[in-house]
C-alpha cells in the first residue's frame, strides 16, 4: 500500500493541473470577452455616431423646411396681387371685346343703312331728283364714334 501523503500529493498535483487548465480557459475567456467588448464598443460608437449624424441631418432639413415656408409665405401677397391684376385684365379684355363686337354690329348696321339709303337714292334719282335730300355725313360719323 502507498502511504497516504503520496496519495494526497498526487491528488493535489492533479488538482493543480486541473486548476491550471481552468485558469488557462478563464484567461482565454477573458481575452475573448475583452475582444468582444472592444468590438461591441466600436459597434456602439459607430451606431451612436450614425444616430448623431441622422439627427443633425433631420434638424438641418427641418430648418430648411421652416426657411422655405417663410419664403413661400412672402410669395402669397405677390401671387394674390398678380391674380387680381390678371382678373382685372381679363375683365377689361372681355369688356373691350364686347365693345368691339358692339361697334362692329353698329358698323354693319350703319353700312346696311347707308347701302339701303344709296339704293333708294339711286332709284329715286331716276324718277325725282329733288324729292330726296342729300345725307349729311356728320351724324353718321358721330354714331360711329369719330
PDB file of C-alpha atoms in Angstrom:
ATOM      1  CA  UNK A   1       0.000   0.000   0.000  1.00  0.00           C
ATOM      2  CA  UNK A   2       1.116   3.586  -0.856  1.00  0.00           C
ATOM      3  CA  UNK A   3       1.466   5.952   2.010  1.00  0.00           C
ATOM      4  CA  UNK A   4      -1.349   8.420   2.453  1.00  0.00           C
ATOM      5  CA  UNK A   5       0.758  11.501   1.887  1.00  0.00           C
ATOM      6  CA  UNK A   6       1.758  10.306  -1.628  1.00  0.00           C
ATOM      7  CA  UNK A   7      -1.889   9.865  -2.479  1.00  0.00           C
ATOM      8  CA  UNK A   8      -2.633  13.312  -1.139  1.00  0.00           C
ATOM      9  CA  UNK A   9       0.281  14.792  -3.127  1.00  0.00           C
ATOM     10  CA  UNK A  10      -0.915  13.075  -6.276  1.00  0.00           C
ATOM     11  CA  UNK A  11      -4.449  14.398  -5.681  1.00  0.00           C
ATOM     12  CA  UNK A  12      -3.076  17.861  -5.067  1.00  0.00           C
ATOM     13  CA  UNK A  13      -0.950  17.722  -8.232  1.00  0.00           C
ATOM     14  CA  UNK A  14      -3.962  16.588 -10.236  1.00  0.00           C
ATOM     15  CA  UNK A  15      -5.941  19.381  -8.673  1.00  0.00           C
ATOM     16  CA  UNK A  16      -3.175  21.918  -9.504  1.00  0.00           C
ATOM     17  CA  UNK A  17      -3.093  20.675 -13.140  1.00  0.00           C
ATOM     18  CA  UNK A  18      -6.882  20.844 -13.319  1.00  0.00           C
ATOM     19  CA  UNK A  19      -6.943  24.333 -11.815  1.00  0.00           C
ATOM     20  CA  UNK A  20      -4.095  25.383 -14.161  1.00  0.00           C
ATOM     21  CA  UNK A  21      -6.193  24.240 -17.118  1.00  0.00           C
ATOM     22  CA  UNK A  22      -9.212  26.065 -15.671  1.00  0.00           C
ATOM     23  CA  UNK A  23      -7.114  29.228 -15.269  1.00  0.00           C
ATOM     24  CA  UNK A  24      -5.975  28.921 -18.902  1.00  0.00           C
ATOM     25  CA  UNK A  25      -9.582  28.519 -20.022  1.00  0.00           C
ATOM     26  CA  UNK A  26     -10.550  31.548 -17.948  1.00  0.00           C
ATOM     27  CA  UNK A  27      -7.697  33.590 -19.417  1.00  0.00           C
ATOM     28  CA  UNK A  28      -8.845  32.676 -22.940  1.00  0.00           C
ATOM     29  CA  UNK A  29     -12.427  33.545 -21.993  1.00  0.00           C
ATOM     30  CA  UNK A  30     -11.312  36.880 -20.513  1.00  0.00           C
ATOM     31  CA  UNK A  31      -9.233  37.615 -23.617  1.00  0.00           C
ATOM     32  CA  UNK A  32     -12.204  36.740 -25.872  1.00  0.00           C
ATOM     33  CA  UNK A  33     -14.527  38.781 -23.657  1.00  0.00           C
ATOM     34  CA  UNK A  34     -12.124  41.740 -23.902  1.00  0.00           C
ATOM     35  CA  UNK A  35     -12.038  41.401 -27.709  1.00  0.00           C
ATOM     36  CA  UNK A  36     -15.832  41.119 -27.827  1.00  0.00           C
ATOM     37  CA  UNK A  37     -16.131  44.124 -25.517  1.00  0.00           C
ATOM     38  CA  UNK A  38     -13.891  46.185 -27.802  1.00  0.00           C
ATOM     39  CA  UNK A  39     -15.835  45.010 -30.853  1.00  0.00           C
ATOM     40  CA  UNK A  40     -19.182  45.828 -29.233  1.00  0.00           C
ATOM     41  CA  UNK A  41     -17.886  49.225 -28.049  1.00  0.00           C
ATOM     42  CA  UNK A  42     -16.725  50.052 -31.598  1.00  0.00           C
ATOM     43  CA  UNK A  43     -20.106  48.978 -32.958  1.00  0.00           C
ATOM     44  CA  UNK A  44     -21.870  51.099 -30.292  1.00  0.00           C
ATOM     45  CA  UNK A  45     -19.712  54.100 -31.181  1.00  0.00           C
ATOM     46  CA  UNK A  46     -20.436  53.609 -34.873  1.00  0.00           C
ATOM     47  CA  UNK A  47     -24.206  53.486 -34.288  1.00  0.00           C
ATOM     48  CA  UNK A  48     -24.049  56.425 -31.886  1.00  0.00           C
ATOM     49  CA  UNK A  49     -22.140  58.479 -34.472  1.00  0.00           C
ATOM     50  CA  UNK A  50     -24.573  57.418 -37.204  1.00  0.00           C
ATOM     51  CA  UNK A  51     -27.517  58.386 -34.996  1.00  0.00           C
ATOM     52  CA  UNK A  52     -25.997  61.803 -34.258  1.00  0.00           C
ATOM     53  CA  UNK A  53     -25.413  62.391 -37.965  1.00  0.00           C
ATOM     54  CA  UNK A  54     -29.012  61.468 -38.738  1.00  0.00           C
ATOM     55  CA  UNK A  55     -30.258  63.824 -36.007  1.00  0.00           C
ATOM     56  CA  UNK A  56     -28.114  66.639 -37.429  1.00  0.00           C
ATOM     57  CA  UNK A  57     -29.454  65.993 -40.941  1.00  0.00           C
ATOM     58  CA  UNK A  58     -33.006  65.949 -39.591  1.00  0.00           C
ATOM     59  CA  UNK A  59     -32.505  69.277 -37.830  1.00  0.00           C
ATOM     60  CA  UNK A  60     -30.976  70.758 -40.981  1.00  0.00           C
ATOM     61  CA  UNK A  61     -33.932  69.547 -43.042  1.00  0.00           C
ATOM     62  CA  UNK A  62     -36.407  70.993 -40.540  1.00  0.00           C
ATOM     63  CA  UNK A  63     -34.543  74.316 -40.663  1.00  0.00           C
ATOM     64  CA  UNK A  64     -34.678  74.228 -44.480  1.00  0.00           C
ATOM     65  CA  UNK A  65     -38.415  73.469 -44.373  1.00  0.00           C
ATOM     66  CA  UNK A  66     -39.048  76.380 -42.000  1.00  0.00           C
ATOM     67  CA  UNK A  67     -36.992  78.687 -44.235  1.00  0.00           C
ATOM     68  CA  UNK A  68     -38.870  77.540 -47.350  1.00  0.00           C
ATOM     69  CA  UNK A  69     -42.244  78.003 -45.645  1.00  0.00           C
ATOM     70  CA  UNK A  70     -41.273  81.539 -44.694  1.00  0.00           C
ATOM     71  CA  UNK A  71     -40.044  82.138 -48.249  1.00  0.00           C
ATOM     72  CA  UNK A  72     -43.287  80.892 -49.821  1.00  0.00           C
ATOM     73  CA  UNK A  73     -45.353  82.933 -47.363  1.00  0.00           C
ATOM     74  CA  UNK A  74     -43.654  86.020 -48.777  1.00  0.00           C
ATOM     75  CA  UNK A  75     -44.871  84.998 -52.253  1.00  0.00           C
ATOM     76  CA  UNK A  76     -48.526  84.775 -51.198  1.00  0.00           C
ATOM     77  CA  UNK A  77     -49.245  88.564 -51.256  1.00  0.00           C
ATOM     78  CA  UNK A  78     -47.481  88.909 -54.608  1.00  0.00           C
ATOM     79  CA  UNK A  79     -49.469  85.996 -56.026  1.00  0.00           C
ATOM     80  CA  UNK A  80     -52.784  87.436 -54.812  1.00  0.00           C
ATOM     81  CA  UNK A  81     -51.841  90.822 -56.275  1.00  0.00           C
ATOM     82  CA  UNK A  82     -50.929  89.230 -59.601  1.00  0.00           C
ATOM     83  CA  UNK A  83     -54.149  87.196 -59.534  1.00  0.00           C
ATOM     84  CA  UNK A  84     -56.139  90.411 -59.004  1.00  0.00           C
ATOM     85  CA  UNK A  85     -54.291  92.120 -61.864  1.00  0.00           C
ATOM     86  CA  UNK A  86     -54.937  89.106 -64.089  1.00  0.00           C
ATOM     87  CA  UNK A  87     -58.652  89.120 -63.288  1.00  0.00           C
ATOM     88  CA  UNK A  88     -58.842  92.877 -63.913  1.00  0.00           C
ATOM     89  CA  UNK A  89     -57.017  92.491 -67.230  1.00  0.00           C
ATOM     90  CA  UNK A  90     -59.333  89.644 -68.270  1.00  0.00           C
ATOM     91  CA  UNK A  91     -62.397  91.750 -67.363  1.00  0.00           C
ATOM     92  CA  UNK A  92     -61.048  94.662 -69.371  1.00  0.00           C
ATOM     93  CA  UNK A  93     -60.276  92.341 -72.266  1.00  0.00           C
ATOM     94  CA  UNK A  94     -63.810  90.953 -72.219  1.00  0.00           C
ATOM     95  CA  UNK A  95     -65.298  94.460 -71.989  1.00  0.00           C
ATOM     96  CA  UNK A  96     -63.104  95.593 -74.872  1.00  0.00           C
ATOM     97  CA  UNK A  97     -64.132  92.551 -76.875  1.00  0.00           C
ATOM     98  CA  UNK A  98     -67.824  93.210 -76.160  1.00  0.00           C
ATOM     99  CA  UNK A  99     -67.382  96.879 -77.070  1.00  0.00           C
ATOM    100  CA  UNK A 100     -65.598  95.879 -80.277  1.00  0.00           C
ATOM    101  CA  UNK A 101     -68.422  93.483 -81.160  1.00  0.00           C
ATOM    102  CA  UNK A 102     -70.979  96.251 -80.489  1.00  0.00           C
ATOM    103  CA  UNK A 103     -69.006  98.630 -82.684  1.00  0.00           C
ATOM    104  CA  UNK A 104     -68.780  96.008 -85.430  1.00  0.00           C
ATOM    105  CA  UNK A 105     -72.513  95.468 -85.167  1.00  0.00           C
ATOM    106  CA  UNK A 106     -73.051  99.258 -85.360  1.00  0.00           C
ATOM    107  CA  UNK A 107     -70.772  99.473 -88.388  1.00  0.00           C
ATOM    108  CA  UNK A 108     -72.609  96.594 -90.059  1.00  0.00           C
ATOM    109  CA  UNK A 109     -75.957  98.227 -89.252  1.00  0.00           C
ATOM    110  CA  UNK A 110     -74.797 101.635 -90.485  1.00  0.00           C
ATOM    111  CA  UNK A 111     -73.276 100.078 -93.602  1.00  0.00           C
ATOM    112  CA  UNK A 112     -76.527  98.320 -94.409  1.00  0.00           C
ATOM    113  CA  UNK A 113     -78.479 101.542 -93.689  1.00  0.00           C
ATOM    114  CA  UNK A 114     -76.131 103.510 -95.936  1.00  0.00           C
ATOM    115  CA  UNK A 115     -76.389 100.884 -98.661  1.00  0.00           C
ATOM    116  CA  UNK A 116     -80.166 100.968 -98.401  1.00  0.00           C
ATOM    117  CA  UNK A 117     -80.136 104.764 -98.441  1.00  0.00           C
ATOM    118  CA  UNK A 118     -77.891 104.833-101.511  1.00  0.00           C
ATOM    119  CA  UNK A 119     -80.058 102.250-103.239  1.00  0.00           C
ATOM    120  CA  UNK A 120     -83.166 104.258-102.521  1.00  0.00           C
ATOM    121  CA  UNK A 121     -81.444 107.449-103.615  1.00  0.00           C
ATOM    122  CA  UNK A 122     -80.304 105.891-106.872  1.00  0.00           C
ATOM    123  CA  UNK A 123     -83.727 104.531-107.608  1.00  0.00           C
ATOM    124  CA  UNK A 124     -85.319 107.874-106.783  1.00  0.00           C
ATOM    125  CA  UNK A 125     -82.640 109.804-108.670  1.00  0.00           C
ATOM    126  CA  UNK A 126     -84.034 108.424-111.861  1.00  0.00           C
ATOM    127  CA  UNK A 127     -87.601 109.438-111.032  1.00  0.00           C
ATOM    128  CA  UNK A 128     -87.375 112.670-108.984  1.00  0.00           C
ATOM    129  CA  UNK A 129     -84.009 114.035-108.040  1.00  0.00           C
ATOM    130  CA  UNK A 130     -85.283 116.882-105.875  1.00  0.00           C
ATOM    131  CA  UNK A 131     -87.546 114.701-103.728  1.00  0.00           C
ATOM    132  CA  UNK A 132     -84.804 113.117-101.512  1.00  0.00           C
ATOM    133  CA  UNK A 133     -82.326 115.459 -99.849  1.00  0.00           C
ATOM    134  CA  UNK A 134     -78.597 114.563 -99.733  1.00  0.00           C
ATOM    135  CA  UNK A 135     -77.475 112.920 -96.485  1.00  0.00           C
ATOM    136  CA  UNK A 136     -75.140 114.840 -94.183  1.00  0.00           C
ATOM    137  CA  UNK A 137     -72.113 112.596 -93.172  1.00  0.00           C
ATOM    138  CA  UNK A 138     -71.691 114.293 -89.749  1.00  0.00           C
ATOM    139  CA  UNK A 139     -74.453 112.308 -87.932  1.00  0.00           C
ATOM    140  CA  UNK A 140     -73.051 109.086 -89.405  1.00  0.00           C
ATOM    141  CA  UNK A 141     -69.557 109.919 -88.134  1.00  0.00           C
ATOM    142  CA  UNK A 142     -70.995 110.828 -84.744  1.00  0.00           C
ATOM    143  CA  UNK A 143     -72.789 107.469 -84.483  1.00  0.00           C
ATOM    144  CA  UNK A 144     -69.580 105.610 -85.302  1.00  0.00           C
ATOM    145  CA  UNK A 145     -67.703 107.448 -82.571  1.00  0.00           C
ATOM    146  CA  UNK A 146     -65.452 109.725 -84.693  1.00  0.00           C
TER     147      UNK A 146
END
